[in-house]
Coordinates of C-alpha atoms and ligand atoms in Angstrom, one line a residue:
M1226 CA 257.5 82.6 214.2
N1227 CA 260.9 81.7 215.6
S1228 CA 259.2 80.2 218.6
S1229 CA 257.3 77.7 216.5
A1230 CA 257.6 74.1 217.6
P1231 CA 259.7 71.6 215.6
V1232 CA 257.6 69.5 213.2
S1233 CA 256.1 66.6 215.0
E1234 CA 256.4 63.0 213.7
A1235 CA 252.7 62.8 213.2
V1236 CA 252.8 65.8 210.8
I1237 CA 255.8 64.5 209.0
Q1238 CA 254.0 61.2 208.4
S1239 CA 250.7 62.9 207.3
N1240 CA 252.6 65.1 204.9
L1241 CA 254.5 62.1 203.4
K1242 CA 251.1 60.4 202.9
V1243 CA 250.0 63.4 200.8
L1244 CA 253.1 63.1 198.7
A1245 CA 252.3 59.4 198.1
T1246 CA 248.6 59.7 197.3
L1247 CA 248.1 62.9 195.2
P1248 CA 249.1 62.8 191.5
F1249 CA 252.3 64.9 191.7
A1250 CA 253.5 63.4 188.4
D1251 CA 250.7 65.4 186.6
T1252 CA 252.6 68.6 185.8
R1253 CA 250.2 70.2 183.4
D1254 CA 249.5 73.0 185.8
F1255 CA 253.2 74.0 185.8
E1256 CA 253.2 74.0 182.0
N1257 CA 250.1 76.2 181.9
A1258 CA 251.2 78.5 184.7
S1259 CA 254.4 79.4 182.8
R1260 CA 253.1 79.2 179.3
G1261 CA 253.4 82.3 177.2
L1262 CA 255.8 84.1 179.6
L1263 CA 257.0 87.3 177.9
A1264 CA 258.7 89.1 180.7
R1265 CA 259.1 89.2 184.4
H1266 CA 259.2 92.2 186.7
G1267 CA 262.8 92.8 187.8
G1268 CA 262.0 92.1 191.5
G1269 CA 262.2 94.3 194.5
T1270 CA 259.1 96.1 195.7
I1271 CA 256.2 98.3 194.6
T1272 CA 255.7 101.2 197.0
D1273 CA 253.2 103.9 197.4
D1274 CA 253.9 107.6 197.5
S1275 CA 255.0 107.6 201.1
G1276 CA 257.4 104.7 200.5
H1277 CA 255.2 102.0 202.2
V1278 CA 255.7 98.6 200.6
V1279 CA 252.5 97.6 198.7
W1280 CA 254.0 94.5 197.1
D1281 CA 257.2 92.6 197.6
F1282 CA 258.3 90.4 194.7
N1283 CA 260.9 88.6 196.9
R1284 CA 258.5 87.7 199.7
Y1285 CA 258.2 84.1 198.5
D1286 CA 261.8 83.5 197.3
F1287 CA 261.9 80.7 199.8
L1288 CA 259.3 78.8 197.7
A1289 CA 261.6 76.6 195.6
G1290 CA 262.3 72.9 195.3
D1291 CA 260.6 70.2 197.4
A1292 CA 258.2 70.9 200.3
P1293 CA 259.9 71.2 203.7
A1294 CA 258.5 69.1 206.6
S1295 CA 256.6 72.2 207.9
V1296 CA 254.3 72.6 204.8
N1297 CA 251.8 70.3 203.4
P1298 CA 253.3 69.2 200.0
S1299 CA 250.0 70.0 198.1
L1300 CA 249.9 73.5 199.5
W1301 CA 253.6 73.9 198.7
R1302 CA 252.9 72.9 195.1
Q1303 CA 250.1 75.5 194.9
G1304 CA 252.5 78.2 196.3
L1305 CA 255.1 77.3 193.6
L1306 CA 252.4 77.8 191.0
N1307 CA 251.0 80.9 192.4
C1308 CA 254.2 82.8 193.0
Q1309 CA 255.1 82.9 189.3
Q1310 CA 255.1 86.6 188.3
G1311 CA 255.2 88.3 185.0
L1312 CA 253.5 89.2 181.7
F1313 CA 252.0 86.2 180.0
E1314 CA 250.5 85.8 176.5
V1315 CA 247.2 84.0 176.8
V1316 CA 246.7 84.1 173.0
E1317 CA 248.0 86.7 170.6
G1318 CA 245.9 89.7 171.6
I1319 CA 245.2 88.7 175.2
Y1320 CA 247.8 89.2 177.9
Q1321 CA 247.8 88.7 181.7
V1322 CA 250.0 90.1 184.4
R1323 CA 250.1 87.6 187.2
G1324 CA 251.8 87.6 190.6
F1325 CA 251.5 91.4 191.1
D1326 CA 248.7 91.1 193.6
I1327 CA 246.2 88.4 194.7
A1328 CA 244.3 88.6 191.4
N1329 CA 245.2 88.7 187.7
I1330 CA 245.0 91.8 185.5
T1331 CA 244.1 91.0 181.9
F1332 CA 244.8 93.1 178.8
I1333 CA 242.5 92.4 175.8
E1334 CA 243.6 94.2 172.6
T1335 CA 241.0 95.9 170.4
D1336 CA 241.5 97.4 166.9
T1337 CA 243.4 100.4 168.1
G1338 CA 243.6 100.1 171.9
V1339 CA 243.1 97.8 174.8
V1340 CA 240.4 96.6 177.3
I1341 CA 241.6 96.1 180.8
M1342 CA 239.8 93.5 182.9
D1343 CA 240.0 93.5 186.7
P1344 CA 242.6 96.1 187.6
L1345 CA 243.9 94.5 190.8
T1346 CA 243.4 95.7 194.4
A1347 CA 245.7 98.7 194.5
A1348 CA 246.4 101.6 192.1
E1349 CA 250.2 101.0 192.7
T1350 CA 250.2 97.3 191.6
A1351 CA 247.8 98.0 188.7
R1352 CA 250.0 100.9 187.4
A1353 CA 253.1 98.6 187.6
A1354 CA 251.3 95.8 185.7
H1355 CA 250.1 98.2 183.1
A1356 CA 253.6 99.5 182.6
L1357 CA 255.0 96.0 182.1
Y1358 CA 252.3 95.3 179.5
T1359 CA 253.0 98.6 177.7
E1360 CA 256.7 98.0 177.7
H1361 CA 256.2 94.8 175.8
R1362 CA 253.1 95.5 173.7
G1363 CA 253.6 99.2 173.1
P1364 CA 251.4 102.1 174.2
R1365 CA 247.8 101.4 173.4
P1366 CA 245.0 103.7 174.6
V1367 CA 242.7 102.2 177.2
K1368 CA 239.2 101.9 175.6
A1369 CA 237.4 100.2 178.5
V1370 CA 237.8 98.6 181.9
I1371 CA 235.7 95.6 182.8
Y1372 CA 235.0 94.7 186.4
T1373 CA 234.0 91.0 186.4
H1374 CA 232.6 91.2 189.9
S1375 CA 232.2 93.3 193.1
H1376 CA 235.2 92.2 195.1
A1377 CA 237.9 94.8 195.8
D1378 CA 240.8 92.7 194.4
H1379 CA 239.1 93.2 191.0
F1380 CA 238.5 97.0 190.9
G1381 CA 240.6 98.7 193.7
G1382 CA 243.5 99.5 191.3
V1383 CA 241.4 101.2 188.6
K1384 CA 242.9 104.6 189.1
G1385 CA 246.3 103.1 188.3
V1386 CA 245.2 102.5 184.7
M1387 CA 242.6 105.3 184.0
T1388 CA 241.2 108.5 185.5
Q1389 CA 237.7 109.6 186.7
E1390 CA 237.8 112.2 183.9
Q1391 CA 238.2 109.5 181.2
A1392 CA 235.1 107.8 182.6
D1393 CA 233.1 111.0 182.8
S1394 CA 233.9 112.0 179.2
G1395 CA 233.1 108.6 177.9
E1396 CA 236.7 108.2 176.6
V1397 CA 237.0 105.0 178.6
L1398 CA 234.0 102.8 179.2
V1399 CA 233.7 101.2 182.6
I1400 CA 231.7 98.0 182.2
A1401 CA 230.3 96.0 185.2
P1402 CA 227.5 93.6 186.1
E1403 CA 224.2 95.1 187.4
G1404 CA 224.4 95.7 191.2
F1405 CA 228.1 96.1 191.1
T1406 CA 228.5 99.4 193.0
E1407 CA 226.0 98.7 195.7
H1408 CA 227.7 95.3 196.5
A1409 CA 231.2 96.7 196.1
V1410 CA 230.6 99.0 199.0
A1411 CA 227.8 97.3 201.0
E1412 CA 230.0 94.7 202.7
N1413 CA 232.0 97.3 204.4
V1414 CA 228.9 99.0 205.8
Y1415 CA 227.6 96.2 207.9
A1416 CA 230.1 93.6 209.3
G1417 CA 233.1 95.3 207.7
T1418 CA 235.2 95.8 210.8
A1419 CA 234.9 92.2 212.0
M1420 CA 235.4 90.8 208.5
A1421 CA 238.6 92.8 208.0
R1422 CA 239.9 91.7 211.4
R1423 CA 239.3 88.1 210.6
A1424 CA 240.6 88.6 207.1
A1425 CA 243.9 89.4 208.8
Y1426 CA 243.9 85.8 210.2
M1427 CA 242.7 84.3 207.0
Y1428 CA 245.2 85.9 204.6
G1429 CA 248.0 86.1 207.1
A1430 CA 249.2 89.4 205.6
A1431 CA 250.9 90.4 208.9
L1432 CA 252.6 87.0 209.4
P1433 CA 256.2 86.5 208.2
A1434 CA 256.3 84.5 205.0
S1435 CA 258.5 81.4 205.5
A1436 CA 258.5 77.7 205.6
V1437 CA 257.1 77.9 209.1
G1438 CA 255.0 81.0 208.4
Q1439 CA 252.6 82.1 205.7
V1440 CA 253.2 80.3 202.4
G1441 CA 250.2 81.8 200.5
A1442 CA 246.5 82.2 200.4
G1443 CA 245.6 79.4 198.0
L1444 CA 243.8 81.8 195.6
N1445 CA 247.1 83.5 195.2
Q1446 CA 249.8 84.5 197.5
T1447 CA 248.6 87.6 199.4
L1448 CA 246.8 90.9 199.1
A1449 CA 248.5 94.1 198.0
T1450 CA 248.2 96.7 200.6
G1451 CA 248.0 99.9 198.5
S1452 CA 245.5 102.6 197.5
I1453 CA 242.0 101.1 196.9
T1454 CA 240.3 103.3 194.4
L1455 CA 236.9 103.0 192.6
I1456 CA 235.4 104.5 189.5
A1457 CA 231.6 103.8 189.2
P1458 CA 230.6 101.8 186.1
T1459 CA 229.3 103.7 183.1
V1460 CA 227.9 100.6 181.3
L1461 CA 225.9 98.0 183.3
I1462 CA 225.4 94.5 181.9
T1463 CA 222.0 93.1 182.9
T1464 CA 221.2 90.1 180.7
T1465 CA 222.9 87.0 179.4
G1466 CA 223.6 87.2 175.7
E1467 CA 224.1 91.0 175.8
T1468 CA 227.0 92.2 173.7
V1469 CA 229.1 95.3 173.8
N1470 CA 231.4 96.4 171.0
V1471 CA 234.5 98.2 172.2
D1472 CA 236.7 99.6 169.4
G1473 CA 235.9 96.7 167.0
L1474 CA 236.0 94.0 169.7
E1475 CA 232.8 92.2 170.4
I1476 CA 232.2 91.0 174.0
E1477 CA 229.4 88.6 174.8
F1478 CA 228.3 88.5 178.4
Q1479 CA 226.8 85.8 180.7
M1480 CA 225.3 87.0 184.0
A1481 CA 226.2 85.0 187.1
P1482 CA 224.7 87.0 190.1
G1483 CA 224.7 85.4 193.5
S1484 CA 227.6 83.1 192.8
E1485 CA 231.1 83.7 194.0
A1486 CA 230.1 87.4 194.4
P1487 CA 226.6 88.9 194.5
A1488 CA 227.3 90.8 191.3
E1489 CA 229.4 88.7 188.9
M1490 CA 229.5 88.0 185.1
H1491 CA 231.4 85.8 182.6
F1492 CA 232.2 86.9 179.1
Y1493 CA 233.2 85.4 175.7
L1494 CA 235.4 87.0 173.0
P1495 CA 234.5 85.6 169.6
K1496 CA 237.5 87.2 167.9
Y1497 CA 239.9 85.3 170.2
R1498 CA 237.7 82.2 170.8
A1499 CA 238.4 82.9 174.5
L1500 CA 236.1 82.5 177.5
C1501 CA 236.5 84.4 180.8
M1502 CA 234.9 82.7 183.8
A1503 CA 235.7 85.5 186.2
E1504 CA 236.1 83.9 189.7
N1505 CA 233.6 81.0 189.2
A1506 CA 236.1 78.5 187.9
S1507 CA 239.6 78.5 189.4
H1508 CA 242.4 76.2 190.3
S1509 CA 241.2 75.6 193.9
L1510 CA 237.9 74.7 195.5
H1511 CA 236.5 78.2 196.3
N1512 CA 234.7 79.4 199.4
L1513 CA 231.0 78.9 199.9
L1514 CA 231.5 80.7 203.2
T1515 CA 234.8 82.5 203.5
L1516 CA 236.5 82.1 206.9
R1517 CA 236.7 85.9 207.4
G1518 CA 232.8 85.8 207.5
A1519 CA 230.3 86.6 204.8
L1520 CA 226.8 85.6 203.7
V1521 CA 226.7 82.0 202.6
R1522 CA 227.0 81.6 198.8
D1523 CA 224.8 79.3 196.7
P1524 CA 226.6 76.3 195.3
R1525 CA 223.5 75.2 193.3
V1526 CA 223.3 78.3 191.1
W1527 CA 227.1 78.6 191.0
A1528 CA 227.2 75.1 189.4
Q1529 CA 224.4 76.0 187.1
Y1530 CA 226.3 79.1 185.8
I1531 CA 229.3 76.9 185.0
S1532 CA 227.0 74.4 183.1
H1533 CA 225.4 77.2 181.2
A1534 CA 228.8 78.6 180.2
I1535 CA 229.8 75.1 178.8
E1536 CA 226.5 75.1 176.8
L1537 CA 226.8 78.6 175.6
F1538 CA 230.5 78.8 174.8
G1539 CA 232.1 75.3 175.0
D1540 CA 232.1 74.5 171.3
R1541 CA 233.5 78.0 170.4
T1542 CA 236.2 78.2 173.1
D1543 CA 239.9 77.4 172.6
V1544 CA 241.2 79.1 175.7
E1545 CA 239.7 79.9 179.1
F1546 CA 241.1 82.4 181.5
G1547 CA 240.0 83.8 184.9
A1548 CA 240.4 86.4 187.5
H1549 CA 242.9 84.2 189.5
H1550 CA 245.4 81.4 188.6
W1551 CA 246.5 80.4 185.1
P1552 CA 244.5 79.8 181.8
T1553 CA 243.4 76.5 180.3
W1554 CA 244.0 75.8 176.6
G1555 CA 242.3 73.3 174.3
Q1556 CA 238.6 72.6 173.9
E1557 CA 238.7 69.2 175.5
E1558 CA 240.9 70.3 178.5
I1559 CA 238.6 73.3 179.1
R1560 CA 235.5 71.1 179.0
E1561 CA 237.2 68.8 181.5
F1562 CA 238.3 71.7 183.8
L1563 CA 234.8 73.3 183.8
T1564 CA 233.1 70.0 184.3
V1565 CA 235.2 69.2 187.4
Q1566 CA 234.5 72.7 188.8
R1567 CA 230.8 72.3 188.2
D1568 CA 230.6 68.8 189.6
L1569 CA 232.6 69.8 192.7
Y1570 CA 230.0 72.5 193.8
S1571 CA 227.1 70.2 192.7
Y1572 CA 228.4 67.2 194.6
L1573 CA 229.0 69.2 197.8
H1574 CA 225.6 70.7 197.6
D1575 CA 223.6 67.5 196.8
Q1576 CA 225.5 65.2 199.1
T1577 CA 225.2 67.6 202.0
L1578 CA 221.5 67.8 201.6
R1579 CA 221.2 64.1 201.2
M1580 CA 223.1 63.6 204.5
L1581 CA 221.3 66.3 206.4
N1582 CA 218.0 64.7 205.5
Q1583 CA 219.4 61.5 207.0
G1584 CA 219.8 63.5 210.3
L1585 CA 223.5 64.3 210.1
T1586 CA 224.7 67.8 211.2
G1587 CA 227.2 70.0 209.5
I1588 CA 230.1 68.9 211.7
E1589 CA 229.3 65.2 211.1
I1590 CA 228.8 65.6 207.3
A1591 CA 232.1 67.5 207.1
E1592 CA 233.9 64.4 208.5
Q1593 CA 231.9 61.8 206.5
I1594 CA 231.6 63.2 203.1
Q1595 CA 234.1 61.9 200.5
L1596 CA 234.7 63.3 197.0
P1597 CA 234.5 60.9 194.1
P1598 CA 238.1 59.8 193.1
A1599 CA 238.0 61.8 189.9
L1600 CA 237.4 65.0 191.9
E1601 CA 239.6 64.1 194.8
N1602 CA 242.5 63.7 192.3
A1603 CA 241.9 66.8 190.2
W1604 CA 244.3 69.5 191.3
S1605 CA 241.8 72.3 190.5
A1606 CA 239.3 70.8 193.0
R1607 CA 241.7 70.7 196.0
G1608 CA 240.9 72.8 198.9
Y1609 CA 243.5 75.5 199.0
Y1610 CA 241.1 78.4 199.5
G1611 CA 237.8 76.9 200.3
S1612 CA 237.8 73.4 201.9
V1613 CA 235.3 70.5 201.7
S1614 CA 235.0 70.7 205.5
H1615 CA 234.1 74.3 205.9
N1616 CA 232.0 74.5 202.7
V1617 CA 229.9 71.5 203.8
K1618 CA 229.2 73.3 207.1
A1619 CA 228.3 76.4 205.1
I1620 CA 225.8 74.5 203.1
Y1621 CA 224.2 73.1 206.3
Q1622 CA 224.1 76.7 207.6
R1623 CA 222.6 78.0 204.4
Y1624 CA 219.7 75.6 204.6
M1625 CA 219.4 74.9 208.3
G1626 CA 221.0 77.8 210.2
W1627 CA 223.2 77.6 213.3
F1628 CA 221.0 75.3 215.4
D1629 CA 221.6 71.5 214.8
G1630 CA 218.3 70.5 216.5
N1631 CA 219.9 69.2 219.7
P1632 CA 218.5 71.1 222.7
A1633 CA 221.8 70.6 224.6
H1634 CA 223.2 73.1 222.0
L1635 CA 220.3 75.6 222.4
W1636 CA 221.4 77.4 225.5
Q1637 CA 225.0 76.7 226.2
H1638 CA 227.2 78.7 228.5
V1639 CA 229.5 81.3 226.9
P1640 CA 233.1 80.0 226.3
T1641 CA 234.6 81.5 229.5
E1642 CA 231.8 80.0 231.6
S1643 CA 231.9 76.5 230.1
A1644 CA 235.7 76.6 230.0
T1645 CA 235.8 77.2 233.8
R1646 CA 233.4 74.3 234.4
Y1647 CA 235.2 71.9 232.0
V1648 CA 238.6 72.6 233.5
S1649 CA 237.3 72.1 237.0
A1650 CA 235.5 68.9 236.0
L1651 CA 238.8 67.6 234.4
G1652 CA 240.6 68.1 237.7
G1653 CA 242.0 71.6 237.2
A1654 CA 244.3 73.5 234.8
D1655 CA 247.4 71.5 235.4
R1656 CA 245.7 68.2 234.9
T1657 CA 244.0 69.5 231.7
I1658 CA 247.3 70.6 230.3
E1659 CA 248.7 67.1 231.2
L1660 CA 245.9 65.6 229.2
A1661 CA 246.7 68.0 226.3
H1662 CA 250.4 67.0 226.4
A1663 CA 249.3 63.4 226.0
A1664 CA 247.1 64.2 223.1
F1665 CA 249.9 66.3 221.5
A1666 CA 252.3 63.4 221.9
E1667 CA 249.8 61.1 220.1
G1668 CA 249.4 63.5 217.3
D1669 CA 245.8 64.3 218.2
F1670 CA 246.2 68.0 217.8
R1671 CA 242.5 68.6 217.4
W1672 CA 241.8 67.3 220.9
A1673 CA 244.8 69.0 222.3
A1674 CA 243.5 72.3 220.9
T1675 CA 240.0 71.7 222.4
L1676 CA 241.5 71.0 225.9
L1677 CA 243.9 73.9 225.8
D1678 CA 241.3 76.3 224.4
H1679 CA 239.2 75.6 227.6
V1680 CA 242.2 76.3 229.8
V1681 CA 242.9 79.6 228.0
F1682 CA 239.3 80.7 228.2
A1683 CA 239.1 79.8 231.8
D1684 CA 242.3 81.7 232.6
A1685 CA 244.0 83.8 229.9
S1686 CA 247.0 84.3 232.1
N1687 CA 248.0 80.6 232.1
M1688 CA 251.2 80.9 230.1
A1689 CA 251.9 77.1 230.0
A1690 CA 248.5 76.6 228.4
R1691 CA 249.0 79.5 226.0
E1692 CA 252.4 78.2 224.8
L1693 CA 251.3 74.6 224.4
L1694 CA 248.2 75.8 222.5
A1695 CA 250.4 77.9 220.3
K1696 CA 252.6 74.9 219.6
T1697 CA 249.5 72.8 218.8
Y1698 CA 248.3 75.4 216.3
D1699 CA 251.7 75.4 214.7
Q1700 CA 251.4 71.6 214.2
L1701 CA 247.9 71.9 212.7
A1702 CA 249.3 74.6 210.4
F1703 CA 252.3 72.5 209.3
G1704 CA 250.0 69.6 208.3
I1705 CA 247.1 71.3 206.7
E1706 CA 246.5 71.6 202.9
N1707 CA 244.3 74.7 203.1
A1708 CA 246.2 78.0 203.0
T1709 CA 243.5 80.0 204.9
W1710 CA 243.4 77.4 207.7
R1711 CA 247.1 77.5 208.0
N1712 CA 247.0 81.3 208.2
F1713 CA 244.3 81.1 210.9
Y1714 CA 246.3 78.6 213.0
L1715 CA 249.5 80.6 212.7
S1716 CA 247.7 83.9 213.5
G1717 CA 246.1 82.2 216.5
A1718 CA 249.5 81.1 217.7
A1719 CA 250.8 84.6 217.3
E1720 CA 247.9 86.0 219.4
L1721 CA 248.7 83.4 222.1
R1722 CA 252.3 84.5 222.1
G1723 CA 251.2 88.1 222.8
E1724 CA 251.2 89.5 219.3
N1725 CA 248.0 91.3 218.3
F1726 CA 248.5 92.7 214.8
G1727 CA 245.1 94.2 214.6
T1728 CA 243.8 94.8 211.1
P1729 CA 246.9 95.4 208.9
T1730 CA 245.0 95.8 205.5
I1731 CA 242.9 98.7 204.4
A1732 CA 239.4 97.6 203.7
T1733 CA 237.9 100.9 202.5
S1734 CA 238.9 104.2 201.0
P1735 CA 237.6 107.6 200.3
D1736 CA 236.5 106.5 196.7
M1737 CA 234.4 103.7 198.2
I1738 CA 232.9 105.9 200.9
A1739 CA 231.9 108.4 198.2
Q1740 CA 230.0 105.7 196.4
L1741 CA 227.8 104.8 199.4
E1742 CA 224.1 105.4 199.0
I1743 CA 222.5 107.8 201.5
T1744 CA 220.6 104.9 202.9
Q1745 CA 223.8 102.9 203.3
V1746 CA 225.3 105.7 205.4
F1747 CA 222.2 105.8 207.6
D1748 CA 222.4 102.0 208.0
A1749 CA 226.0 102.5 209.1
I1750 CA 224.8 105.0 211.7
A1751 CA 222.1 102.6 212.9
I1752 CA 224.4 99.7 213.5
S1753 CA 226.8 101.9 215.4
V1754 CA 224.2 103.1 217.9
N1755 CA 225.0 101.7 221.4
G1756 CA 221.5 100.5 222.2
P1757 CA 221.5 100.6 226.0
Q1758 CA 223.1 104.1 226.0
A1759 CA 220.3 105.3 223.6
W1760 CA 217.3 103.6 225.2
D1761 CA 215.8 106.7 226.7
L1762 CA 216.6 109.1 223.9
D1763 CA 213.9 110.5 221.6
L1764 CA 215.4 112.5 218.8
S1765 CA 214.2 113.6 215.4
M1766 CA 216.3 115.1 212.5
D1767 CA 215.6 116.2 209.0
W1768 CA 218.3 115.8 206.4
I1769 CA 217.9 117.8 203.2
F1770 CA 220.2 116.8 200.4
A1771 CA 220.1 119.9 198.2
D1772 CA 222.2 118.3 195.5
Q1773 CA 219.9 115.3 195.2
G1774 CA 216.5 116.9 195.7
R1775 CA 215.9 114.3 198.5
Q1776 CA 214.8 114.7 202.1
F1777 CA 215.0 112.2 205.0
R1778 CA 213.4 112.2 208.5
T1779 CA 215.5 110.2 210.9
T1780 CA 214.6 109.4 214.5
L1781 CA 216.3 107.7 217.4
K1782 CA 213.9 106.1 219.8
N1783 CA 214.0 102.8 221.8
G1784 CA 217.7 102.6 220.9
V1785 CA 216.8 102.3 217.2
F1786 CA 217.9 104.8 214.5
V1787 CA 215.3 104.9 211.7
A1788 CA 215.6 106.8 208.4
I1789 CA 212.5 107.4 206.2
E1790 CA 212.6 109.3 202.9
K1791 CA 209.8 111.7 203.1
K1792 CA 208.8 115.2 204.0
D1793 CA 207.3 115.2 207.5
S1794 CA 204.9 118.1 208.3
S1795 CA 205.7 117.9 212.0
P1796 CA 208.8 119.9 212.9
A1797 CA 212.1 118.0 213.6
Q1798 CA 214.3 119.0 216.5
V1799 CA 217.1 119.8 214.1
T1800 CA 217.5 120.2 210.3
I1801 CA 220.7 119.6 208.4
T1802 CA 221.0 120.8 204.8
L1803 CA 223.9 119.3 203.0
A1804 CA 225.4 117.8 199.8
K1805 CA 225.5 114.0 199.8
P1806 CA 229.3 113.8 199.8
L1807 CA 229.3 115.4 203.3
L1808 CA 227.1 112.8 204.9
P1809 CA 229.9 110.3 205.8
L1810 CA 231.6 113.1 207.8
F1811 CA 228.7 113.0 210.3
L1812 CA 229.1 109.2 210.6
M1813 CA 232.7 109.9 211.5
G1814 CA 231.7 112.6 214.0
Q1815 CA 233.3 115.4 212.0
I1816 CA 230.6 118.0 212.3
E1817 CA 232.9 120.9 212.1
R1818 CA 234.5 119.7 208.9
A1819 CA 231.0 119.2 207.5
T1820 CA 229.8 122.7 208.4
A1821 CA 233.1 124.2 207.1
A1822 CA 232.4 122.4 203.8
G1823 CA 228.9 123.9 203.5
A1824 CA 226.5 121.8 205.7
V1825 CA 224.0 124.0 207.5
I1826 CA 222.5 123.0 210.8
E1827 CA 219.3 124.7 212.0
G1828 CA 217.5 124.1 215.2
D1829 CA 218.8 122.4 218.3
A1830 CA 222.4 121.4 217.3
S1831 CA 222.8 119.5 220.5
V1832 CA 220.4 116.8 219.2
L1833 CA 223.0 115.9 216.5
A1834 CA 225.8 115.8 219.1
T1835 CA 223.7 113.5 221.3
L1836 CA 223.1 111.1 218.4
L1837 CA 226.8 111.0 217.4
G1838 CA 227.7 110.5 221.1
T1839 CA 225.8 107.2 221.1
L1840 CA 227.8 105.8 218.2
Q1841 CA 230.3 103.0 219.0
P1842 CA 232.8 102.3 216.3
G1843 CA 234.0 98.7 215.7
N1844 CA 237.2 97.4 217.3
P1845 CA 239.7 96.4 214.6
A1846 CA 241.9 94.6 217.1
F1847 CA 239.4 92.4 219.0
A1848 CA 240.8 89.2 220.5
I1849 CA 240.0 85.9 218.8
V1850 CA 241.7 83.0 220.4
T1851 CA 241.8 84.5 223.9
P1852 CA 238.8 85.9 225.9
E1853 CA 238.2 89.7 225.5
Ligands
ZN2838 ZN1 239.2 87.6 193.6

């Protein structure tokens, strides 16, 4: 990032305005983020077995004091809050380790042991957090692990705190909401490669952390890059009001499916008068549509779950804690916090629909919508992770789809084609860059980016355009409050300057692959088939899963791979008899490894090779701000 531009006057002024308008004198968050600190980790790094750095405690040492000109002061404040690390007492009996990963790990003491909630992303960071807890609270046997929802930053570290054998024997319960395993692995099956590539831009894990670089991710600082593990749940929670007693500790659950995650739940602990809101209430506006890409979430039911939690538990709750950020203490403060969170999602939902019914489109609503002052000035409602702008467009998309009704937008040229025409119409590349310079000088970085984006898509080798666009993205990054927007701008600038960092994080692991359903693996095969290459093929295969007592007939015809679970009386061209764990090997093209491990292929083996020959894996380093 050394080549980043100096901070422009326009950004300096807009950042000063933030400082003057937001309630920086309200320091309750700082009190709450440090409250109950028992011990800090000594610093340095957490590494995996091969010495690779999984977590660096000193990465954000530069975050101290007042915001520099190159960071929005509101985002800087969030970074200061998020980078606090250590073991914290929530109340006597509930402890959190924060700042060891992007999420929190929570330790809830039972009569003779401990329940661990949300064991982080990586086994290495979870193990280190557990060790810090044990050092200060003494060794307590793990009685249960709770996964609040199906995102990897809440389960990936599970093997750092327990073993598969402990789950199998029932020694440690693994408690999760219904649908957990399916959703935990499903996302990786479909758009996984593209999401992981874009997540690299969103979280900025490969960017240097500095005052002109990555300063955090809003939800917390960044993702740990260690071993993602998974132990399937042994206790599934299905209904609100259901209770589980773990070693004398009663846990009362509230289901919240289809909210921040497809499988999610809240829970209440009567003994501690404590409420856990998982990831549905946090100290940032969350994402209705994460910038890495996902299915659009439903703000209406999300708000309803928060309302329901207030009704169910509000009068009985003295402390609220979650999967990210710091707790809230005091019945009145909790009610205020949850009400702000609820009203935030409701307001965005209701006003977006009101405005779209007036004929406005997503891009217009995003500019026009204004939060009520009480939400605008609530720190927990600020857009560090989600933003009002992209959430409003997500709501439009959820209800209306990509088309805004204007036929001029129905059949547009692709970016390289329209860019060539725009640049020509504007009088050529040099003239377009000149116009962009003028926009830059006026502080209209959004217009400068639009002009220069056209030049780059018309001619990716235009270095003057690339450099000015990179500098423009730097300015947009320096002024923006949202951490994920900042990371996208800075990652785009890096790509323009010739750096393609691919996909630096690991999105999947052998444990997750092992949990895939047979049908999910077949889906993964189907979406990898290169259609045109397979148009003329007509293949049939039987798959006999001896360990499951199940049989599938799969066909490839018209470029479509179809899997149907049934015995077919007509003979298939080839039959594969295997145990389910071997199926993913075929997806990866490793036939020899599969047969060495016991898979038996009968019939025309070349049929299998032909199928696998049509599979096209995703590209984890595709270009984003430059034409492919
Ligand atoms: Zn999370």
